[in-house]
């Protein structure tokens, strides 16, 4: 048993049911214990095929779950690719792999097929891991486990401190992980991120089992592991911050053209789009519809630090949008399937609005009794769809079937269908 597991096993130092310890700490002196160094020191970064082969063999020969994490360069580089992958498994120790030097980790992924992967906030890391050939068949998400168990703070640092009694240093979470070589303090931080992940998993499994929620968590983990890659977002330019200010279709066309121009430049230069041109500047130009470079340069975001050539390319984008025929201008709002935004329900369908109010209150009360966030108990979208078009006969079976059709897991249907059926019947649905 490791020190962390011994700490986790001491119920006087554990957080159960989501409440922090009364004394605010977990050591003999009432303070959490700083975790400053990995148990075996900072491992060398794996950056060549021979070293990677040795890591693959070691992790294939290891035992138990494997802790997995990935570091990206959000805000610095284009896209969400991984720039460091960290793993830890009993019998293999910790490995730090450079996926720039070793871009194909499918051999490692295959070696770990069938092994339970332990990740924190798995849905954040799975896309970039999938890009380099690492796809789990089984997983345990410690963040989601914390949510289901009712912990109010589910960041990795907070969970390790509240559950295991150790403090992780989190000062390097937002650095530029594309930097080469990676500084030693960053590598220490990265290694420590997987140091206690399996210990945290074991403690959370016991807590979920104690609360009668372990099967619920396993269903959620299976759903994440089996989910297909998300479809590319339609019209991603519509997510430009500040879009609510843009009212006219011609202005929307300017946003689209500037966004697409910025995206091409950012992709070519491999930098974050926000470093090329800010969302605020795009919206400014869309609202102003500048007629020339001089007018564009007077807008916020296009000041004296923007070179003449850059200004000309942005003005050319504006001019292209201004020259579009009416038939090619984007429509206001996105084409959406399903019910309209809830704020419009009172006017469009007052009965549906009443059903939604009752359903939300019922879900909120049940989530409070089960000590978990409402959105983890049942998808808000599923509730909206149910209330907009309820089954002809309202009973737990029909409501449950509808929820299952919207993607609800069996445990969610079992818990939520009866209370939603009662809520809908209470409105006369």
Short mmCIF file of C-alpha atoms in Angstrom, two decimals, residues 221-371:
data_model
loop_
_atom_site.label_atom_id
_atom_site.label_comp_id
_atom_site.label_asym_id
_atom_site.label_seq_id
_atom_site.Cartn_x
_atom_site.Cartn_y
_atom_site.Cartn_z
CA UNK A 221 -17.68 5.73 -18.05
CA UNK A 222 -18.81 3.13 -20.58
CA UNK A 223 -20.82 5.78 -22.42
CA UNK A 224 -17.75 8.03 -22.68
CA UNK A 225 -15.48 5.22 -23.84
CA UNK A 226 -17.93 4.01 -26.49
CA UNK A 227 -18.96 7.43 -27.80
CA UNK A 228 -17.94 8.12 -31.42
CA UNK A 229 -15.82 11.18 -32.22
CA UNK A 230 -17.99 14.31 -32.28
CA UNK A 231 -19.17 15.59 -35.63
CA UNK A 232 -17.43 18.76 -36.86
CA UNK A 233 -19.29 21.81 -35.62
CA UNK A 234 -21.49 23.44 -38.26
CA UNK A 235 -20.79 27.15 -38.81
CA UNK A 236 -18.14 27.44 -36.08
CA UNK A 237 -17.83 31.15 -36.85
CA UNK A 238 -21.17 31.67 -35.14
CA UNK A 239 -19.45 31.01 -31.80
CA UNK A 240 -17.45 34.24 -32.10
CA UNK A 241 -17.62 35.99 -28.75
CA UNK A 242 -19.91 39.04 -28.91
CA UNK A 243 -22.08 37.69 -31.73
CA UNK A 244 -25.20 38.79 -29.87
CA UNK A 245 -24.40 42.37 -30.97
CA UNK A 246 -24.50 41.45 -34.66
CA UNK A 247 -28.05 41.84 -35.97
CA UNK A 248 -27.95 42.27 -39.75
CA UNK A 249 -27.21 39.56 -42.29
CA UNK A 250 -24.54 41.67 -44.04
CA UNK A 251 -22.78 42.08 -40.73
CA UNK A 252 -23.00 38.33 -40.16
CA UNK A 253 -21.30 37.84 -43.52
CA UNK A 254 -18.42 40.06 -42.36
CA UNK A 255 -18.03 37.99 -39.20
CA UNK A 256 -17.98 34.80 -41.27
CA UNK A 257 -15.44 36.11 -43.76
CA UNK A 258 -13.10 37.54 -41.13
CA UNK A 259 -13.39 34.37 -39.01
CA UNK A 260 -12.57 32.12 -41.96
CA UNK A 261 -9.66 34.32 -43.04
CA UNK A 262 -8.30 34.32 -39.50
CA UNK A 263 -8.68 30.56 -39.27
CA UNK A 264 -6.70 29.98 -42.48
CA UNK A 265 -3.89 32.22 -41.25
CA UNK A 266 -3.84 30.65 -37.78
CA UNK A 267 -3.74 27.15 -39.24
CA UNK A 268 -0.91 28.06 -41.60
CA UNK A 269 1.12 29.72 -38.84
CA UNK A 270 0.15 27.13 -36.19
CA UNK A 271 -0.89 29.75 -33.67
CA UNK A 272 -4.05 30.29 -31.68
CA UNK A 273 -6.61 32.22 -33.78
CA UNK A 274 -6.95 34.76 -30.98
CA UNK A 275 -3.31 35.70 -31.48
CA UNK A 276 -4.03 36.52 -35.12
CA UNK A 277 -7.14 38.64 -34.55
CA UNK A 278 -9.39 38.92 -31.53
CA UNK A 279 -13.09 38.08 -31.54
CA UNK A 280 -13.76 41.62 -30.32
CA UNK A 281 -12.02 43.05 -33.39
CA UNK A 282 -14.06 40.83 -35.72
CA UNK A 283 -17.31 42.04 -34.15
CA UNK A 284 -16.13 45.68 -34.28
CA UNK A 285 -15.48 45.41 -38.01
CA UNK A 286 -18.81 43.68 -38.61
CA UNK A 287 -20.73 46.42 -36.85
CA UNK A 288 -18.81 49.27 -38.50
CA UNK A 289 -18.61 47.86 -42.06
CA UNK A 290 -15.50 50.00 -42.79
CA UNK A 291 -15.20 51.26 -46.35
CA UNK A 292 -11.38 51.31 -46.52
CA UNK A 293 -8.17 50.46 -44.69
CA UNK A 294 -8.03 53.87 -43.01
CA UNK A 295 -11.50 53.39 -41.50
CA UNK A 296 -10.59 49.84 -40.44
CA UNK A 297 -7.40 51.02 -38.71
CA UNK A 298 -9.48 53.36 -36.53
CA UNK A 299 -11.41 50.45 -35.00
CA UNK A 300 -10.49 48.73 -31.75
CA UNK A 301 -8.30 45.72 -32.46
CA UNK A 302 -6.86 47.15 -35.69
CA UNK A 303 -4.65 49.84 -34.17
CA UNK A 304 -1.12 51.06 -34.83
CA UNK A 305 0.42 47.64 -34.13
CA UNK A 306 -1.37 46.15 -37.14
CA UNK A 307 0.79 46.42 -40.27
CA UNK A 308 -0.43 47.79 -43.58
CA UNK A 309 -0.36 44.37 -45.24
CA UNK A 310 -2.42 42.84 -42.43
CA UNK A 311 -4.92 45.67 -42.58
CA UNK A 312 -5.30 45.13 -46.31
CA UNK A 313 -6.04 41.43 -45.89
CA UNK A 314 -8.69 42.16 -43.24
CA UNK A 315 -10.24 44.90 -45.37
CA UNK A 316 -10.29 42.53 -48.35
CA UNK A 317 -12.29 40.08 -46.22
CA UNK A 318 -14.74 42.83 -45.27
CA UNK A 319 -15.06 43.86 -48.90
CA UNK A 320 -15.78 40.28 -50.00
CA UNK A 321 -18.61 40.07 -47.49
CA UNK A 322 -19.99 43.46 -48.56
CA UNK A 323 -20.01 42.34 -52.21
CA UNK A 324 -22.04 39.17 -51.64
CA UNK A 325 -25.52 39.04 -53.20
CA UNK A 326 -28.41 38.88 -50.77
CA UNK A 327 -29.00 35.22 -51.58
CA UNK A 328 -25.57 34.27 -50.25
CA UNK A 329 -25.77 36.12 -46.93
CA UNK A 330 -26.00 33.92 -43.82
CA UNK A 331 -29.33 33.66 -42.08
CA UNK A 332 -29.90 35.06 -38.63
CA UNK A 333 -29.51 32.29 -36.07
CA UNK A 334 -28.56 28.69 -36.65
CA UNK A 335 -30.85 26.05 -38.01
CA UNK A 336 -31.55 23.92 -34.96
CA UNK A 337 -33.37 20.65 -34.51
CA UNK A 338 -35.59 20.05 -31.55
CA UNK A 339 -37.43 22.55 -29.40
CA UNK A 340 -36.91 26.32 -29.55
CA UNK A 341 -34.98 28.17 -26.82
CA UNK A 342 -36.90 27.90 -23.50
CA UNK A 343 -37.23 31.68 -23.24
CA UNK A 344 -39.63 31.53 -26.21
CA UNK A 345 -41.82 28.78 -24.79
CA UNK A 346 -44.19 30.99 -22.83
CA UNK A 347 -45.31 32.67 -26.08
CA UNK A 348 -45.13 29.66 -28.41
CA UNK A 349 -46.59 26.99 -26.12
CA UNK A 350 -47.59 28.01 -22.56
CA UNK A 351 -48.46 24.41 -21.66
CA UNK A 352 -44.97 23.26 -22.64
CA UNK A 353 -43.48 26.11 -20.60
CA UNK A 354 -45.48 24.93 -17.57
CA UNK A 355 -44.27 21.35 -18.11
CA UNK A 356 -40.65 22.51 -18.29
CA UNK A 357 -40.95 24.55 -15.09
CA UNK A 358 -42.38 21.57 -13.22
CA UNK A 359 -39.83 19.16 -14.70
CA UNK A 360 -36.88 21.36 -13.82
CA UNK A 361 -38.11 21.69 -10.24
CA UNK A 362 -38.49 17.91 -9.97
CA UNK A 363 -35.00 17.25 -11.36
CA UNK A 364 -33.50 19.89 -9.06
CA UNK A 365 -35.10 18.33 -5.98
CA UNK A 366 -33.98 14.83 -6.97
CA UNK A 367 -30.42 15.99 -7.72
CA UNK A 368 -30.27 17.61 -4.28
CA UNK A 369 -31.42 14.39 -2.60
CA UNK A 370 -28.82 12.40 -4.55
CA UNK A 371 -26.10 15.05 -3.94
#
